[in-house]
Short mmCIF file of C-alpha atoms and ligand atoms in Angstrom, two decimals:
data_model
loop_
_atom_site.label_atom_id
_atom_site.label_comp_id
_atom_site.label_asym_id
_atom_site.label_seq_id
_atom_site.Cartn_x
_atom_site.Cartn_y
_atom_site.Cartn_z
CA UNK A 1 88.00 69.29 104.07
CA UNK A 2 90.41 68.58 101.26
CA UNK A 3 93.76 67.78 102.79
CA UNK A 4 97.07 66.42 101.70
CA UNK A 5 97.32 63.64 104.22
CA UNK A 6 95.37 60.86 105.86
CA UNK A 7 93.79 61.31 109.26
CA UNK A 8 94.67 58.33 111.47
CA UNK A 9 98.00 57.65 113.00
CA UNK A 10 97.38 53.89 112.91
CA UNK A 11 98.34 52.88 109.41
CA UNK A 12 98.25 56.49 108.17
CA UNK A 13 99.65 56.79 104.69
CA UNK A 14 100.48 59.72 102.53
CA UNK A 15 97.85 60.37 99.89
CA UNK A 16 99.56 60.87 96.56
CA UNK A 17 97.73 63.58 94.67
CA UNK A 18 97.78 62.73 90.98
CA UNK A 19 96.28 65.82 89.40
CA UNK A 20 96.55 69.52 90.18
CA UNK A 21 92.76 69.65 90.60
CA UNK A 22 93.01 67.36 93.63
CA UNK A 23 95.13 69.90 95.51
CA UNK A 24 93.51 72.31 97.96
CA UNK A 25 93.43 75.93 96.78
CA UNK A 26 95.76 77.07 99.56
CA UNK A 27 98.75 75.05 100.78
CA UNK A 28 97.24 73.88 104.03
CA UNK A 29 97.74 70.46 105.49
CA UNK A 30 95.99 68.41 108.09
CA UNK A 31 97.87 65.78 110.00
CA UNK A 32 101.39 65.96 108.60
CA UNK A 33 102.68 64.76 111.94
CA UNK A 34 100.63 61.59 111.56
CA UNK A 35 103.03 60.37 108.94
CA UNK A 36 106.16 62.40 109.50
CA UNK A 37 107.79 60.75 112.52
CA UNK A 38 110.48 63.11 113.75
CA UNK A 39 111.65 60.34 116.07
CA UNK A 40 114.02 58.81 113.57
CA UNK A 41 116.39 61.79 113.69
CA UNK A 42 117.57 60.88 117.18
CA UNK A 43 120.96 59.88 118.63
CA UNK A 44 120.25 60.54 122.33
CA UNK A 45 117.07 59.54 124.06
CA UNK A 46 115.49 61.20 127.11
CA UNK A 47 114.76 58.90 130.02
CA UNK A 48 112.53 60.12 132.88
CA UNK A 49 113.04 59.11 136.47
CA UNK A 50 109.56 59.23 138.07
CA UNK A 51 111.14 59.28 141.54
CA UNK A 52 112.66 62.69 140.87
CA UNK A 53 109.77 64.15 138.86
CA UNK A 54 107.65 66.77 140.67
CA UNK A 55 104.99 67.03 137.88
CA UNK A 56 105.75 70.66 137.09
CA UNK A 57 105.32 69.99 133.32
CA UNK A 58 108.03 72.42 132.37
CA UNK A 59 109.40 69.73 130.03
CA UNK A 60 105.97 69.37 128.42
CA UNK A 61 105.84 73.10 127.81
CA UNK A 62 109.32 73.34 126.34
CA UNK A 63 109.37 70.29 124.09
CA UNK A 64 109.39 71.57 120.49
CA UNK A 65 107.74 68.40 119.18
CA UNK A 66 104.46 66.75 120.23
CA UNK A 67 106.66 64.26 122.12
CA UNK A 68 105.87 64.70 125.80
CA UNK A 69 102.47 63.71 127.12
CA UNK A 70 100.98 63.50 130.59
CA UNK A 71 100.26 59.96 131.72
CA UNK A 72 97.12 58.93 133.65
CA UNK A 73 99.15 58.85 136.89
CA UNK A 74 100.22 62.48 136.30
CA UNK A 75 103.84 61.71 135.46
CA UNK A 76 105.24 62.50 132.03
CA UNK A 77 105.63 60.02 129.20
CA UNK A 78 107.65 60.40 126.05
CA UNK A 79 106.35 59.45 122.62
CA UNK A 80 109.46 58.14 120.92
CA UNK A 81 107.83 58.37 117.48
CA UNK A 82 108.22 62.12 117.78
CA UNK A 83 111.05 62.78 120.24
CA UNK A 84 113.96 64.04 118.14
CA UNK A 85 116.45 63.85 120.98
CA UNK A 86 117.18 67.56 121.27
CA UNK A 87 117.63 67.43 125.04
CA UNK A 88 115.70 70.60 125.80
CA UNK A 89 113.51 68.73 128.28
CA UNK A 90 116.55 67.42 130.21
CA UNK A 91 118.10 70.88 130.24
CA UNK A 92 114.93 72.57 131.51
CA UNK A 93 113.84 70.00 134.10
CA UNK A 94 114.37 71.73 137.48
CA UNK A 95 114.91 68.43 139.38
CA UNK A 96 117.16 66.78 136.78
CA UNK A 97 114.60 63.97 136.45
CA UNK A 98 115.39 63.60 132.74
CA UNK A 99 118.72 62.28 131.49
CA UNK A 100 119.84 61.90 127.90
CA UNK A 101 121.20 58.46 127.13
CA UNK A 102 122.82 57.19 123.96
CA UNK A 103 120.21 55.18 122.09
CA UNK A 104 121.02 51.62 121.05
CA UNK A 105 119.37 50.92 117.69
CA UNK B 1 69.39 103.00 98.45
CA UNK B 2 70.14 105.79 96.02
CA UNK B 3 73.81 106.68 95.66
CA UNK B 4 74.64 110.16 96.88
CA UNK B 5 78.39 110.61 97.23
CA UNK B 6 79.86 112.23 100.33
CA UNK B 7 82.38 114.78 99.07
CA UNK B 8 85.40 115.43 101.24
CA UNK B 9 88.61 117.33 100.59
CA UNK B 10 91.32 114.89 101.65
CA UNK B 11 94.93 113.93 100.98
CA UNK B 12 95.67 110.68 99.15
CA UNK B 13 96.68 109.19 102.48
CA UNK B 14 93.42 110.15 104.16
CA UNK B 15 91.54 108.77 101.14
CA UNK B 16 93.32 105.45 101.80
CA UNK B 17 92.46 105.57 105.52
CA UNK B 18 88.78 106.32 104.83
CA UNK B 19 88.65 103.50 102.30
CA UNK B 20 90.08 101.07 104.86
CA UNK B 21 87.49 102.24 107.38
CA UNK B 22 84.66 101.91 104.87
CA UNK B 23 85.91 98.44 103.91
CA UNK B 24 85.40 97.56 107.60
CA UNK B 25 88.92 96.23 108.05
CA UNK B 26 89.27 94.25 111.25
CA UNK B 27 93.03 94.30 111.78
CA UNK B 28 95.53 97.01 110.90
CA UNK B 29 99.17 96.33 111.70
CA UNK B 30 101.61 98.98 110.60
CA UNK B 31 104.80 100.87 111.28
CA UNK B 32 105.17 104.56 110.53
CA UNK B 33 107.32 105.52 107.56
CA UNK B 34 107.40 108.74 105.54
CA UNK B 35 105.26 109.48 103.55
CA UNK B 36 102.85 106.73 104.53
CA UNK B 37 102.52 107.72 108.22
CA UNK B 38 99.40 109.83 107.97
CA UNK B 39 97.42 106.80 106.69
CA UNK B 40 97.90 104.87 109.89
CA UNK B 41 97.68 108.00 112.05
CA UNK B 42 94.23 108.62 110.60
CA UNK B 43 93.21 105.04 111.25
CA UNK B 44 94.48 105.33 114.83
CA UNK B 45 92.37 108.48 115.14
CA UNK B 46 89.25 106.64 113.92
CA UNK B 47 89.82 104.09 116.68
CA UNK B 48 90.57 106.73 119.34
CA UNK B 49 87.38 108.61 118.43
CA UNK B 50 85.29 105.46 118.59
CA UNK B 51 84.35 105.86 114.93
CA UNK B 52 85.05 102.22 114.15
CA UNK B 53 83.93 99.05 115.84
CA UNK B 54 85.74 95.78 115.70
CA UNK B 55 89.07 97.16 114.48
CA UNK B 56 92.28 96.00 116.17
CA UNK B 57 95.34 98.16 115.67
CA UNK B 58 98.62 96.31 116.20
CA UNK B 59 101.56 98.64 116.77
CA UNK B 60 104.63 96.72 115.64
CA UNK B 61 108.36 97.35 115.67
CA UNK B 62 109.01 96.98 111.94
CA UNK B 63 107.34 96.41 108.58
CA UNK B 64 108.43 92.78 108.59
CA UNK B 65 106.36 92.36 111.76
CA UNK B 66 103.51 94.43 110.34
CA UNK B 67 103.10 92.02 107.47
CA UNK B 68 103.58 89.02 109.79
CA UNK B 69 100.73 90.31 111.98
CA UNK B 70 98.52 90.86 108.92
CA UNK B 71 99.28 87.32 107.78
CA UNK B 72 98.28 85.91 111.17
CA UNK B 73 95.10 87.98 111.24
CA UNK B 74 94.17 87.11 107.68
CA UNK B 75 94.84 83.40 108.22
CA UNK B 76 92.54 83.58 111.24
CA UNK B 77 89.81 84.92 108.92
CA UNK B 78 90.01 88.70 109.45
CA UNK B 79 90.08 91.44 106.84
CA UNK B 80 93.59 92.84 107.26
CA UNK B 81 95.17 96.07 106.04
CA UNK B 82 98.52 97.79 106.21
CA UNK B 83 100.43 100.58 104.51
CA UNK B 84 104.08 101.28 103.86
CA UNK B 85 106.66 102.91 101.61
CA UNK B 86 110.04 102.26 100.00
CA UNK B 87 112.57 100.85 102.52
CA UNK B 88 109.66 99.63 104.64
CA UNK B 89 108.21 97.72 101.72
CA UNK B 90 111.64 96.26 101.02
CA UNK B 91 111.85 95.10 104.64
CA UNK B 92 108.48 93.36 104.17
CA UNK B 93 109.66 91.50 101.08
CA UNK B 94 110.06 88.07 102.65
CA UNK B 95 106.65 88.24 104.28
CA UNK B 96 104.97 89.30 101.02
CA UNK B 97 105.73 85.83 99.67
CA UNK B 98 104.18 84.23 102.76
CA UNK B 99 100.98 86.22 102.26
CA UNK B 100 100.50 85.29 98.62
CA UNK B 101 101.79 81.73 99.06
CA UNK B 102 99.24 81.12 101.82
CA UNK B 103 96.62 82.78 99.57
CA UNK B 104 95.66 85.52 102.03
CA UNK B 105 93.72 88.51 100.61
CA UNK B 106 95.53 91.24 102.57
CA UNK B 107 95.33 94.72 101.09
CA UNK B 108 98.20 97.17 101.47
CA UNK B 109 98.70 100.73 100.34
CA UNK B 110 102.24 101.45 99.20
CA UNK B 111 103.13 105.09 98.92
CA UNK B 112 105.61 105.04 96.04
CA UNK B 113 108.90 106.47 97.24
CA UNK B 114 112.45 106.25 95.87
CA UNK B 115 114.87 103.72 97.32
CA UNK B 116 117.96 104.98 99.15
CA UNK B 117 120.77 105.87 98.89
CA UNK B 118 120.87 108.72 98.31
CA UNK B 119 118.20 109.09 100.93
CA UNK B 120 114.98 110.25 99.31
CA UNK B 121 111.35 110.51 100.31
CA UNK B 122 110.01 111.50 96.88
CA UNK B 123 107.98 109.72 94.24
CA UNK B 124 109.47 106.78 92.33
CA UNK B 125 107.94 103.42 91.39
CA UNK B 126 110.99 101.23 91.87
CA UNK B 127 109.94 100.22 95.42
CA UNK B 128 106.64 98.63 94.42
CA UNK B 129 107.89 97.24 91.11
CA UNK B 130 110.73 95.48 92.93
CA UNK B 131 107.92 93.41 94.54
CA UNK B 132 106.68 92.34 91.10
CA UNK B 133 107.33 88.63 91.60
CA UNK B 134 105.89 88.21 95.10
CA UNK B 135 102.44 87.11 93.89
CA UNK B 136 100.75 90.38 94.93
CA UNK B 137 98.35 92.13 92.61
CA UNK B 138 99.25 95.78 91.99
CA UNK B 139 96.92 98.69 91.25
CA UNK B 140 98.40 102.13 90.43
CA UNK B 141 96.28 105.16 91.32
CA UNK B 142 96.38 108.36 89.28
CA UNK B 143 94.68 110.59 91.86
CA UNK B 144 93.19 110.60 95.35
CA UNK B 145 89.83 109.35 94.09
CA UNK B 146 91.53 106.32 92.58
CA UNK B 147 93.30 105.64 95.88
CA UNK B 148 89.93 105.48 97.65
CA UNK B 149 88.20 103.48 94.91
CA UNK B 150 91.28 101.29 94.47
CA UNK B 151 91.34 100.10 98.08
CA UNK B 152 87.65 99.11 97.99
CA UNK B 153 88.04 97.27 94.68
CA UNK B 154 91.30 95.67 95.76
CA UNK B 155 89.59 94.03 98.74
CA UNK B 156 86.81 92.67 96.55
CA UNK B 157 89.18 91.30 93.92
CA UNK B 158 91.61 89.94 96.51
CA UNK B 159 88.90 88.13 98.44
CA UNK B 160 87.45 86.66 95.25
CA UNK B 161 90.70 85.14 94.01
CA UNK B 162 92.44 84.73 97.38
CA UNK B 163 95.56 86.70 96.59
CA UNK B 164 96.87 89.84 98.32
CA UNK B 165 96.75 93.22 96.59
CA UNK B 166 98.77 96.41 96.72
CA UNK B 167 97.26 99.82 95.96
CA UNK B 168 100.01 102.20 94.93
CA UNK B 169 99.91 106.01 95.19
CA UNK B 170 102.75 108.48 94.67
CA UNK B 171 104.66 110.16 97.47
CA UNK B 172 103.51 113.71 98.23
CA UNK B 173 102.04 114.26 94.75
CA UNK B 174 99.07 112.25 96.02
CA UNK B 175 99.86 111.23 99.59
CA UNK B 176 100.00 114.78 100.97
CA UNK B 177 98.05 116.75 98.37
CA UNK B 178 94.42 117.58 99.10
CA UNK B 179 91.72 117.07 96.51
CA UNK B 180 88.00 116.38 96.37
CA UNK B 181 87.20 112.71 96.85
CA UNK B 182 83.71 111.32 96.44
CA UNK B 183 83.21 108.82 99.23
CA UNK B 184 80.52 106.19 99.29
CA UNK B 185 77.94 105.91 102.09
CA UNK B 186 78.73 102.97 104.38
CA UNK B 187 75.58 100.99 103.52
CA UNK B 188 76.49 101.01 99.84
CA UNK B 189 80.09 100.05 100.52
CA UNK B 190 78.72 97.13 102.55
CA UNK B 191 76.58 96.14 99.59
CA UNK B 192 79.56 96.30 97.24
CA UNK B 193 81.95 94.62 99.66
CA UNK B 194 80.24 92.01 101.86
CA UNK B 195 82.10 90.38 104.77
CA UNK B 196 85.00 88.15 103.80
CA UNK B 197 84.47 84.43 103.28
CA UNK B 198 87.87 82.84 103.94
CA UNK B 199 89.06 79.61 102.31
CA UNK B 200 89.88 78.30 105.78
CA UNK B 201 90.35 79.83 109.19
CA UNK B 202 92.62 79.06 112.10
CA UNK B 203 89.67 79.46 114.45
CA UNK B 204 87.64 76.62 112.95
CA UNK B 205 88.52 74.16 115.70
CA UNK B 206 86.59 71.28 114.11
CA UNK B 207 88.74 71.49 111.00
CA UNK B 208 92.23 72.31 112.22
CA UNK B 209 94.76 73.08 109.52
CA UNK B 210 98.42 73.83 109.47
CA UNK B 211 99.52 76.71 107.27
CA UNK B 212 102.93 77.01 105.72
CA UNK B 213 103.88 73.38 106.32
CA UNK B 214 106.59 71.72 104.26
CA UNK B 215 105.96 71.29 100.53
CA UNK B 216 108.34 68.75 99.08
CA UNK B 217 109.30 68.69 95.38
CA UNK B 218 106.30 66.38 94.93
CA UNK B 219 103.81 69.10 95.84
CA UNK B 220 105.37 72.60 95.74
CA UNK B 221 105.09 72.99 91.97
CA UNK B 222 101.29 72.52 91.90
CA UNK B 223 100.77 75.28 94.45
CA UNK B 224 102.78 77.71 92.31
CA UNK B 225 100.58 76.82 89.35
CA UNK B 226 97.50 77.52 91.48
CA UNK B 227 98.77 81.04 92.23
CA UNK B 228 99.19 81.67 88.51
CA UNK B 229 95.66 80.35 87.86
CA UNK B 230 94.37 82.77 90.48
CA UNK B 231 96.20 85.63 88.74
CA UNK B 232 94.61 84.63 85.44
CA UNK B 233 91.21 84.53 87.10
CA UNK B 234 91.95 87.95 88.60
CA UNK B 235 92.11 89.48 85.10
CA UNK B 236 88.47 88.54 84.63
CA UNK B 237 87.42 89.44 88.17
CA UNK B 238 89.13 92.86 87.99
CA UNK B 239 87.11 93.75 84.89
CA UNK B 240 83.85 92.54 86.44
CA UNK B 241 84.46 94.30 89.75
CA UNK B 242 85.52 97.46 87.89
CA UNK B 243 82.32 97.35 85.86
CA UNK B 244 80.16 96.74 88.92
CA UNK B 245 81.87 99.67 90.65
CA UNK B 246 81.05 101.84 87.64
CA UNK B 247 77.42 100.77 87.63
CA UNK B 248 77.01 101.42 91.35
CA UNK B 249 79.08 104.57 91.77
CA UNK B 250 79.56 106.07 88.31
CA UNK B 251 83.31 105.58 87.94
CA UNK B 252 84.05 102.72 85.58
CA UNK B 253 87.20 100.66 86.14
CA UNK B 254 86.45 97.80 83.78
CA UNK B 255 89.57 98.56 81.71
CA UNK B 256 92.87 97.38 83.14
CA UNK B 257 94.51 99.90 80.82
CA UNK B 258 92.58 103.16 80.74
CA UNK B 259 92.66 104.54 77.20
CA UNK B 260 92.50 108.31 76.71
CA UNK B 261 92.00 109.69 73.18
CA UNK B 262 93.71 106.69 71.62
CA UNK B 263 91.06 105.87 68.98
CA UNK B 264 92.77 107.55 66.02
CA UNK B 265 96.14 108.11 67.69
CA UNK B 266 99.38 107.66 65.73
CA UNK B 267 101.25 107.04 68.96
CA UNK B 268 100.47 106.86 72.64
CA UNK B 269 102.18 107.57 75.95
CA UNK B 270 102.02 104.63 78.30
CA UNK B 271 102.72 104.81 82.02
CA UNK B 272 101.35 104.31 85.52
CA UNK B 273 100.22 106.37 88.47
CA UNK B 274 99.99 110.10 89.02
CA UNK B 275 102.26 111.07 86.12
CA UNK B 276 99.48 109.98 83.76
CA UNK B 277 97.36 112.92 84.91
CA UNK B 278 100.06 115.22 83.54
CA UNK B 279 100.18 113.15 80.37
CA UNK B 280 96.43 113.42 79.78
CA UNK B 281 96.59 117.19 80.11
CA UNK B 282 99.51 117.27 77.67
CA UNK B 283 97.57 115.07 75.24
CA UNK B 284 94.76 117.64 75.14
CA UNK B 285 97.25 120.42 74.37
CA UNK B 286 99.14 118.32 71.80
CA UNK B 287 95.87 117.43 70.06
CA UNK B 288 95.13 121.13 69.64
CA UNK B 289 98.57 121.52 68.10
CA UNK B 290 97.78 118.81 65.59
CA UNK B 291 99.53 115.81 67.15
CA UNK B 292 97.43 112.65 66.96
CA UNK B 293 98.39 111.28 70.36
CA UNK B 294 96.71 109.48 73.21
CA UNK B 295 97.41 108.15 76.69
CA UNK B 296 97.32 104.57 77.92
CA UNK B 297 97.32 104.41 81.70
CA UNK B 298 98.20 100.98 83.05
CA UNK B 299 96.00 100.61 86.13
CA UNK B 300 96.80 97.02 87.05
CA UNK B 301 100.42 95.99 86.65
CA UNK B 302 99.87 92.55 88.21
CA UNK B 303 98.16 90.66 86.75
CA UNK B 304 99.58 92.29 83.62
CA UNK B 305 96.91 93.38 81.10
CA UNK B 306 98.37 91.47 78.14
CA UNK B 307 95.29 91.33 75.94
CA UNK B 308 94.51 95.01 76.31
CA UNK B 309 98.10 95.95 75.48
CA UNK B 310 97.95 93.77 72.38
CA UNK B 311 94.71 95.43 71.21
CA UNK B 312 96.26 98.86 71.75
CA UNK B 313 99.52 97.97 70.00
CA UNK B 314 97.68 96.71 66.90
CA UNK B 315 96.23 100.15 66.31
CA UNK B 316 99.16 102.52 66.83
CA UNK B 317 102.47 103.21 65.11
CA UNK B 318 104.37 103.86 68.29
CA UNK B 319 104.31 103.56 72.08
CA UNK B 320 106.33 105.88 74.29
CA UNK B 321 106.69 104.09 77.61
CA UNK B 322 107.24 106.49 80.51
CA UNK B 323 108.93 104.72 83.39
CA UNK B 324 109.30 106.37 86.77
CA UNK B 325 111.41 103.36 87.75
CA UNK B 326 114.42 101.46 86.53
CA UNK B 327 115.77 97.92 86.53
CA UNK B 328 119.56 98.28 86.57
CA UNK B 329 121.38 96.40 83.89
CA UNK B 330 118.33 96.47 81.65
CA UNK B 331 115.68 99.16 81.21
CA UNK B 332 112.46 100.64 82.57
CA UNK B 333 110.27 97.94 84.09
CA UNK B 334 106.99 98.72 82.34
CA UNK B 335 108.88 99.01 79.04
CA UNK B 336 110.46 95.63 79.63
CA UNK B 337 107.06 94.06 80.34
CA UNK B 338 105.39 95.67 77.33
CA UNK B 339 108.11 94.58 74.91
CA UNK B 340 107.96 91.07 76.33
CA UNK B 341 104.21 90.80 75.79
CA UNK B 342 104.36 91.99 72.18
CA UNK B 343 107.36 89.99 70.95
CA UNK B 344 105.40 86.86 70.06
CA UNK B 345 102.51 88.73 68.46
CA UNK B 346 101.92 90.43 65.13
CA UNK B 347 101.51 93.82 66.83
CA UNK B 348 104.98 95.34 66.86
CA UNK B 349 104.80 99.16 66.82
CA UNK B 350 107.95 101.18 67.50
CA UNK B 351 108.35 101.20 71.25
CA UNK B 352 110.67 103.53 73.07
CA UNK B 353 111.50 103.92 76.75
CA UNK B 354 111.70 107.31 78.48
CA UNK B 355 113.03 107.22 82.04
CA UNK B 356 111.32 110.10 83.82
CA UNK B 357 110.80 111.56 87.26
CA UNK B 358 113.11 109.29 89.26
CA UNK B 359 113.38 110.28 92.92
CA UNK B 360 110.65 112.89 92.54
CA UNK B 361 112.25 114.82 89.63
CA UNK B 362 109.56 117.15 88.32
CA UNK B 363 107.71 115.83 85.28
CA UNK B 364 105.59 118.42 83.51
CA UNK B 365 103.39 119.00 80.47
CA UNK B 366 106.31 120.58 78.61
CA UNK B 367 108.32 117.36 79.18
CA UNK B 368 105.53 115.37 77.55
CA UNK B 369 105.57 117.79 74.62
CA UNK B 370 109.32 117.34 74.15
CA UNK B 371 108.90 113.59 74.29
CA UNK B 372 106.11 113.85 71.71
CA UNK B 373 108.42 115.72 69.30
CA UNK B 374 111.14 113.13 69.73
CA UNK B 375 108.70 110.23 69.34
CA UNK B 376 107.26 111.76 66.18
CA UNK B 377 110.73 112.03 64.67
CA UNK B 378 111.51 108.43 65.63
CA UNK B 379 108.33 107.18 63.96
CA UNK B 380 108.94 109.23 60.80
CA UNK B 381 112.46 107.87 60.52
CA UNK B 382 111.22 104.38 61.27
CA UNK B 383 114.05 103.57 63.66
CA UNK B 384 115.01 104.26 67.27
CA UNK B 385 117.66 106.83 68.16
CA UNK B 386 118.20 105.18 71.53
CA UNK B 387 116.03 102.48 73.05
CA UNK B 388 116.24 103.77 76.62
CA UNK B 389 116.24 107.54 76.92
CA UNK B 390 117.40 109.03 80.27
CA UNK B 391 115.28 111.99 79.46
CA UNK B 392 116.11 114.41 82.30
CA UNK B 393 119.84 113.71 82.47
CA UNK B 394 122.00 116.83 82.91
CA UNK B 395 124.31 116.60 79.94
S1 SF4 C 1 110.31 69.07 134.01
FE1 SF4 C 1 111.13 67.35 135.23
S2 SF4 C 1 110.04 67.52 137.11
FE2 SF4 C 1 108.89 68.76 135.69
S3 SF4 C 1 107.35 67.37 134.84
FE3 SF4 C 1 109.10 67.25 133.50
S4 SF4 C 1 110.30 65.54 134.25
FE4 SF4 C 1 108.90 66.09 135.86
S1 SF4 C 2 114.52 65.39 123.80
FE1 SF4 C 2 113.59 67.15 122.81
S2 SF4 C 2 112.04 66.25 121.50
FE2 SF4 C 2 112.61 64.64 122.94
S3 SF4 C 2 111.13 64.88 124.55
FE3 SF4 C 2 112.91 66.07 125.16
S4 SF4 C 2 112.44 68.14 124.45
FE4 SF4 C 2 111.03 66.74 123.41
#
């Protein structure tokens, strides 16, 4: 399928379309998130305490970005390429396992 | 299969509902609004009676949501339909851009109704013409038959060029008035209008796409150009589909402007929708009285039939544009378009604007005759008395 963007996260680059004929007929895109890292908007960073986490995955459900994933051991991990630091996960976590900490850059 | 029409006496609204049924629409999302309501009531009845298979009716809380639901359904690959009127169409405005921008061939019937205030439910074209720049194609029906035929053709054109289309009928004059409509047997409709082949679908899980994602200044411009290319292509497709319709069912729609007795006409009346039926009748009477006049009914307003207007303008001394609509601060909308098309050409007949029938004001054969007298005088004098004539105004 004709798309605007590359397909692999590793080394994905934006394809620059040089002529109008290279554009798809409808403005659809595949894989914009592979190159648009929402993670660089952040001031605060969520930190998960596995000792308090009860694996309810409410944070996973509420995260507006593809930033929370479920690790092999069943606890949650955060993909900091995409976490924009909104704090929704910390607010929703019923056991207060997630805290928002000021990020040092 | 030989074509034998099924003749039914129906209102314009029922003609629209039957056409949607015969087009095998898969999703209808709509909100009731006068005078459109009986379209969706009839469709609901088809579903309740088990007369249609595979048709989902989504009852929504507003027209904005109706169009949003149609957009979702159409993006998923379904053939989607809705209907509205006036304030409801205005409420849909934002979503109309999403439908055309995402290149979704949704078909909608708009029952032309005046915008409030003052509150009005009567015929007036300002509601649909205010949606001129949304990227929707617009077909104006003269009678109930054209409502039925228009919906079927609109789907075919829309799905060929991947743009949405609006079929416009007038409030009460068509929507609630019963007339004979020749309907087409289902098998032949299926032959004319095969199932939709979408550009992409949201249910193709091997090729996931995101629709309506961000278009930066580096890319947005090209997508606008593609919409315009599709509109240009539509001019050709409309004529082909109209011709095919004529060959299959005997009613030819290959002209985007239907010409009536214009061959040797000194001047013509130009307009859209049901008022052109009155005009044609008046033309017959005026011809008997010695006036060399004709009628030019603009069927498709978007894409605008530029070439056909140019050909017409070359051969007449004057055009009286009858607008049942108005753009405040300027003039009648069809008049504005027609003048714009002709400015850079060598076809510059006298062109005068008559504002008629706003808010359902009666427009009759004797009105056309009075306009003919005035237009004749203007042409003889060789100059306009006024450019925009508020014809019915109580003075
Ligand atoms: S919401 Fe809290 S407890 Fe539930 S999975 Fe997420 S971190 Fe663990
Ligand atoms: S802070 Fe916001 S974006 Fe980051 S993981 Fe939590 S919910 Fe997701």
